[in-house]
Short mmCIF file of C-alpha atoms in Angstrom, two decimals:
data_model
loop_
_atom_site.label_atom_id
_atom_site.label_comp_id
_atom_site.label_asym_id
_atom_site.label_seq_id
_atom_site.Cartn_x
_atom_site.Cartn_y
_atom_site.Cartn_z
CA MET A 154 0.00 0.00 0.00
CA ASP A 155 1.46 3.35 -1.04
CA LYS A 156 2.21 5.87 1.67
CA TRP A 157 1.22 9.50 1.15
CA ARG A 158 1.68 12.52 3.38
CA VAL A 159 -1.19 14.51 4.88
CA ILE A 160 -0.62 18.02 6.23
CA LYS A 161 -3.25 19.34 8.64
CA SER A 162 -4.76 22.75 8.07
CA LYS A 163 -3.09 26.02 9.01
CA SER A 164 -4.07 29.56 8.06
CA TYR A 165 -1.92 31.74 5.81
CA ASN A 166 -2.53 34.72 3.59
CA GLY A 167 -3.22 34.20 -0.09
CA ALA A 168 0.34 34.61 -1.37
CA MET A 169 1.76 32.14 1.15
CA ASN A 170 -0.94 29.54 0.49
CA MET A 171 -0.13 29.60 -3.24
CA ALA A 172 3.63 29.64 -2.53
CA ILE A 173 3.35 26.54 -0.31
CA ASP A 174 1.37 24.61 -2.93
CA GLU A 175 4.04 25.35 -5.55
CA ALA A 176 6.85 24.56 -3.09
CA ILE A 177 5.36 21.10 -2.49
CA MET A 178 5.17 20.55 -6.26
CA ILE A 179 8.87 21.35 -6.60
CA ALA A 180 9.90 19.20 -3.63
CA HIS A 181 7.84 16.26 -4.91
CA LYS A 182 9.31 16.62 -8.42
CA GLU A 183 12.78 16.47 -6.87
CA GLY A 184 11.86 13.30 -4.97
CA LYS A 185 12.23 14.95 -1.57
CA VAL A 186 8.65 14.36 -0.34
CA LYS A 187 5.86 11.85 -0.82
CA PRO A 188 2.61 12.58 -2.69
CA THR A 189 0.75 15.02 -0.47
CA LEU A 190 -2.74 15.93 0.63
CA ARG A 191 -2.68 19.35 2.31
CA PHE A 192 -5.47 21.28 4.02
CA TYR A 193 -5.46 25.00 4.67
CA THR A 194 -7.54 28.08 5.43
CA TRP A 195 -7.09 31.79 4.64
CA ASP A 196 -6.30 34.75 6.88
CA PRO A 197 -7.43 37.27 5.82
CA ALA A 198 -10.13 36.23 3.33
CA CYS A 199 -8.77 36.09 -0.20
CA ILE A 200 -10.06 36.16 -3.75
CA THR A 201 -7.94 34.05 -6.08
CA ILE A 202 -8.03 34.44 -9.83
CA GLY A 203 -7.24 31.81 -12.43
CA TYR A 204 -3.82 31.92 -14.08
CA PHE A 205 -5.20 33.33 -17.33
CA GLN A 206 -7.59 35.93 -15.93
CA LYS A 207 -7.02 39.68 -16.22
CA LEU A 208 -6.88 40.94 -12.65
CA GLU A 209 -7.52 44.66 -13.07
CA GLU A 210 -10.26 44.14 -15.66
CA GLU A 211 -12.19 41.63 -13.57
CA ILE A 212 -11.55 42.35 -9.87
CA ASP A 213 -12.33 45.56 -7.96
CA LEU A 214 -9.05 46.02 -6.10
CA ASP A 215 -10.27 49.10 -4.22
CA LYS A 216 -13.19 47.10 -2.84
CA CYS A 217 -10.82 44.26 -1.89
CA SER A 218 -8.74 46.75 0.09
CA GLU A 219 -11.83 48.28 1.71
CA LEU A 220 -13.11 44.85 2.84
CA ASN A 221 -9.65 43.55 3.85
CA VAL A 222 -9.67 40.81 1.22
CA ASP A 223 -6.37 39.58 -0.25
CA CYS A 224 -6.05 38.96 -3.97
CA VAL A 225 -3.64 36.53 -5.62
CA ARG A 226 -3.21 34.75 -8.96
CA ARG A 227 -3.31 30.94 -8.80
CA ILE A 228 -0.98 28.66 -10.72
CA THR A 229 -4.12 26.81 -11.85
CA GLY A 230 -6.68 27.96 -14.38
CA GLY A 231 -10.35 28.67 -13.91
CA ARG A 232 -12.08 31.76 -12.59
CA ALA A 233 -12.26 33.84 -9.42
CA VAL A 234 -12.99 32.22 -6.06
CA LEU A 235 -13.62 33.98 -2.74
CA HIS A 236 -11.93 31.98 0.02
CA GLU A 237 -13.47 32.76 3.37
CA ASP A 238 -15.72 30.30 5.20
CA GLU A 239 -14.27 27.10 3.76
CA LEU A 240 -11.73 24.30 4.02
CA THR A 241 -9.27 24.24 1.14
CA TYR A 242 -7.44 21.11 0.02
CA SER A 243 -4.56 20.50 -2.35
CA ILE A 244 -3.29 17.24 -3.80
CA ILE A 245 0.21 17.03 -5.26
CA VAL A 246 1.22 13.82 -7.01
CA GLY A 247 3.24 12.73 -10.05
CA GLU A 248 1.50 12.30 -13.38
CA ASP A 249 3.12 8.88 -13.55
CA ASN A 250 1.41 7.72 -10.35
CA GLU A 251 -0.76 4.72 -11.24
CA LEU A 252 -3.80 6.30 -9.56
CA MET A 253 -3.76 9.33 -11.85
CA ASP A 254 -5.20 9.03 -15.34
CA SER A 255 -3.48 10.87 -18.18
CA SER A 256 -6.85 12.51 -18.80
CA ILE A 257 -7.34 15.60 -16.64
CA THR A 258 -11.10 15.00 -16.62
CA LYS A 259 -10.77 11.37 -15.45
CA SER A 260 -8.28 12.23 -12.71
CA TYR A 261 -10.55 15.08 -11.63
CA LYS A 262 -13.45 12.61 -11.36
CA PHE A 263 -11.32 10.17 -9.35
CA ILE A 264 -10.30 12.85 -6.85
CA SER A 265 -13.89 14.10 -6.57
CA GLU A 266 -15.02 10.57 -5.72
CA GLY A 267 -12.58 10.51 -2.81
CA LEU A 268 -13.81 13.87 -1.57
CA VAL A 269 -17.42 12.68 -1.80
CA LYS A 270 -16.58 9.64 0.35
CA GLY A 271 -15.21 11.99 2.98
CA LEU A 272 -18.29 14.20 2.87
CA ASN A 273 -20.48 11.12 3.25
CA LEU A 274 -18.58 10.25 6.44
CA CYS A 275 -19.67 13.67 7.76
CA GLY A 276 -23.30 12.80 6.98
CA VAL A 277 -23.23 15.08 3.93
CA TYR A 278 -24.75 13.48 0.83
CA THR A 279 -24.13 15.00 -2.57
CA ASP A 280 -25.61 14.75 -6.04
CA ASP A 281 -24.27 12.18 -8.49
CA LEU A 282 -21.11 13.37 -10.25
CA ASN A 283 -21.93 14.43 -13.79
CA LYS A 284 -20.31 16.02 -16.78
CA GLY A 285 -20.34 19.81 -16.75
CA GLU A 286 -22.66 22.25 -18.40
CA LYS A 287 -22.38 25.17 -20.73
CA ILE A 288 -23.80 28.52 -19.73
CA SER A 289 -24.95 31.36 -21.93
CA ARG A 290 -22.67 34.30 -22.58
CA GLU A 291 -25.03 36.67 -20.75
CA ASN A 292 -24.67 34.63 -17.55
CA LEU A 293 -20.91 34.21 -17.83
CA SER A 294 -18.84 36.09 -15.26
CA ALA A 295 -15.38 36.14 -13.72
CA ALA A 296 -16.70 33.97 -10.86
CA CYS A 297 -15.85 30.27 -10.69
CA PHE A 298 -18.98 29.19 -8.87
CA ASN A 299 -21.56 30.25 -11.45
CA ALA A 300 -20.77 27.27 -13.70
CA HIS A 301 -20.31 23.53 -13.13
CA ALA A 302 -17.29 21.86 -14.71
CA SER A 303 -17.17 18.10 -15.23
CA TYR A 304 -17.51 15.98 -12.09
CA GLU A 305 -17.72 18.85 -9.63
CA ILE A 306 -19.45 18.24 -6.33
CA SER A 307 -22.91 19.66 -5.74
CA ILE A 308 -25.83 19.43 -3.33
CA ASN A 309 -29.36 20.15 -4.56
CA LYS A 310 -27.77 20.90 -7.97
CA LYS A 311 -25.70 23.68 -6.40
CA LYS A 312 -21.91 23.50 -6.58
CA VAL A 313 -20.32 23.33 -3.11
CA VAL A 314 -16.76 22.30 -4.04
CA GLY A 315 -14.82 24.13 -6.73
CA SER A 316 -11.47 22.72 -7.88
CA ALA A 317 -8.78 23.44 -10.46
CA GLN A 318 -5.87 21.37 -11.73
CA SER A 319 -2.46 22.18 -13.17
CA ARG A 320 0.17 19.85 -14.59
CA LYS A 321 3.76 21.05 -14.74
CA ASP A 322 7.05 19.16 -15.17
CA GLY A 323 5.27 15.83 -14.64
CA ILE A 324 3.56 16.90 -11.41
CA ILE A 325 -0.18 17.33 -10.82
CA LEU A 326 -1.49 20.00 -8.50
CA GLN A 327 -5.21 19.99 -7.83
CA HIS A 328 -6.56 22.35 -5.22
CA GLY A 329 -10.09 23.29 -4.36
CA SER A 330 -12.50 25.03 -2.02
CA ILE A 331 -14.90 23.03 0.11
CA ILE A 332 -17.36 25.84 0.79
CA LEU A 333 -19.17 25.90 4.13
CA ASP A 334 -21.07 29.20 3.92
CA PHE A 335 -21.37 30.86 0.51
CA ASP A 336 -21.65 34.67 0.44
CA VAL A 337 -22.67 35.43 -3.15
CA ASN A 338 -23.25 39.13 -2.46
CA LYS A 339 -19.74 39.66 -1.09
CA LEU A 340 -18.27 37.76 -4.03
CA PHE A 341 -19.92 40.11 -6.51
CA GLU A 342 -18.89 43.17 -4.53
CA LEU A 343 -15.34 42.16 -5.46
CA ILE A 344 -15.99 41.24 -9.09
CA LYS A 345 -16.45 44.06 -11.57
CA SER A 346 -19.74 44.27 -13.48
CA GLU A 347 -20.71 46.45 -16.42
CA ASN A 348 -23.60 47.94 -14.47
CA GLU A 349 -25.79 47.34 -11.43
CA GLU A 350 -28.50 45.57 -13.44
CA LYS A 351 -26.07 42.99 -14.83
CA LYS A 352 -24.48 42.57 -11.40
CA GLN A 353 -27.84 41.73 -9.83
CA ARG A 354 -28.66 39.31 -12.64
CA LEU A 355 -25.34 37.50 -12.11
CA ILE A 356 -25.91 37.36 -8.34
CA ASN A 357 -29.33 35.79 -8.89
CA PHE A 358 -27.96 33.34 -11.47
CA THR A 359 -24.98 32.31 -9.31
CA ALA A 360 -27.19 31.84 -6.24
CA LYS A 361 -29.09 29.18 -8.21
CA LYS A 362 -25.87 27.44 -9.26
CA ALA A 363 -23.68 27.58 -6.15
CA SER A 364 -23.92 27.32 -2.40
CA GLY A 365 -22.14 26.17 0.74
CA ILE A 366 -22.57 22.84 2.49
CA GLU A 367 -24.01 24.46 5.61
CA ASN A 368 -26.43 26.51 3.51
CA GLU A 369 -27.80 23.34 1.92
CA ILE A 370 -27.96 20.99 4.91
CA ASN A 371 -28.96 23.66 7.47
CA LYS A 372 -26.36 22.42 9.91
CA LYS A 373 -22.96 23.66 11.10
CA ILE A 374 -19.95 21.63 10.05
CA ASP A 375 -16.95 21.24 12.36
CA ILE A 376 -13.97 22.01 10.12
CA LYS A 377 -11.65 19.62 11.99
CA GLU A 378 -14.15 16.77 11.61
CA LEU A 379 -14.49 17.65 7.94
CA GLU A 380 -10.72 17.54 7.50
CA LYS A 381 -10.49 14.19 9.32
CA ASN A 382 -13.27 12.61 7.27
CA ILE A 383 -12.00 13.93 3.93
CA THR A 384 -8.65 12.35 4.80
CA LYS A 385 -10.39 9.03 5.56
CA GLY A 386 -12.48 9.19 2.40
CA VAL A 387 -9.53 9.92 0.12
CA GLN A 388 -7.41 7.26 1.85
CA SER A 389 -10.12 4.65 1.32
CA HIS A 390 -10.85 5.59 -2.28
CA PHE A 391 -7.18 5.83 -3.28
CA ASN A 392 -6.31 2.65 -1.29
CA ILE A 393 -3.31 4.38 0.27
CA GLU A 394 -2.01 5.06 3.79
CA PHE A 395 -1.68 8.65 5.00
CA ILE A 396 1.21 9.60 7.28
CA GLU A 397 0.65 12.86 9.13
CA GLU A 398 3.61 15.18 8.63
CA ASP A 399 4.39 18.87 8.34
CA LEU A 400 6.15 20.83 5.63
CA THR A 401 9.88 20.19 5.54
CA ASN A 402 12.37 22.97 6.17
CA TYR A 403 13.28 22.77 2.49
CA GLU A 404 9.65 23.41 1.49
CA TYR A 405 9.37 26.33 3.92
CA GLU A 406 12.46 27.93 2.39
CA LEU A 407 11.12 27.40 -1.12
CA ALA A 408 7.77 28.89 -0.08
CA LYS A 409 9.47 31.96 1.42
CA ASN A 410 11.22 32.59 -1.89
CA LEU A 411 8.06 31.94 -3.93
CA TYR A 412 6.11 34.28 -1.64
CA GLU A 413 7.85 37.22 -3.28
CA LYS A 414 6.38 36.18 -6.64
CA TYR A 415 2.84 35.61 -5.40
CA SER A 416 2.78 38.88 -3.45
CA SER A 417 4.14 41.00 -6.32
CA ASP A 418 2.10 43.22 -8.64
CA GLU A 419 4.33 42.02 -11.49
CA TYR A 420 2.89 38.50 -11.15
CA ASN A 421 -0.64 39.28 -10.04
CA LYS A 422 -1.20 41.98 -12.67
CA LYS A 423 0.68 40.20 -15.44
CA ARG A 424 -2.44 40.03 -17.64
#
């Protein structure tokens, strides 16, 4: 049975969270650490944008500053996510690992199945995993949660887990938000809209497409229990053994250096 590493959740700001994920990718590529499941939270709240998004065109940076919300560009694609009342996970593993399909969609489905098992252990039951949907141009926005990609996790047809995957130098990074309480109004305070009418239409549309687990089950979720059960669910589905560890000193040093990139305007405003 393969042994993987699990790192329990700690809170960092947006730049450090992204720097740590990339540092783990580098360390795993160099053979210094095992495949890793990491949990984390955000302090302060943060809006992340996909690697290919245009920050200043899509995000209201003045409003972010006013509301004390960080903003950082992810290494992964996709659209903007507000990280606040959630548990975030990341999985770092080699593309050549026998569990990971060469197809991004199939590996995404496999990881989602493990997450669903963990949610089930919390007494949270989700919709069947399905292929994604297309949305009309008029309902398209910079926000990740107003559209369902293939095999994303939903409750009552509302997306509650949003994930993104990147593959670089033979290493897979998939990270995602397990949303507990979804604040659609705050999200669209931070995302630019052409006018107030369109903004309200997008809020209404997104509220029908996305939610948080607590919003849908009308029950508070203990984040430590959630973390524990997600770990169990992924371990069972992957048929692996998790060893609880922390970041190595090497990864911390890498993350400190990468922090300069993720906190710089040069990187975050590159598009």
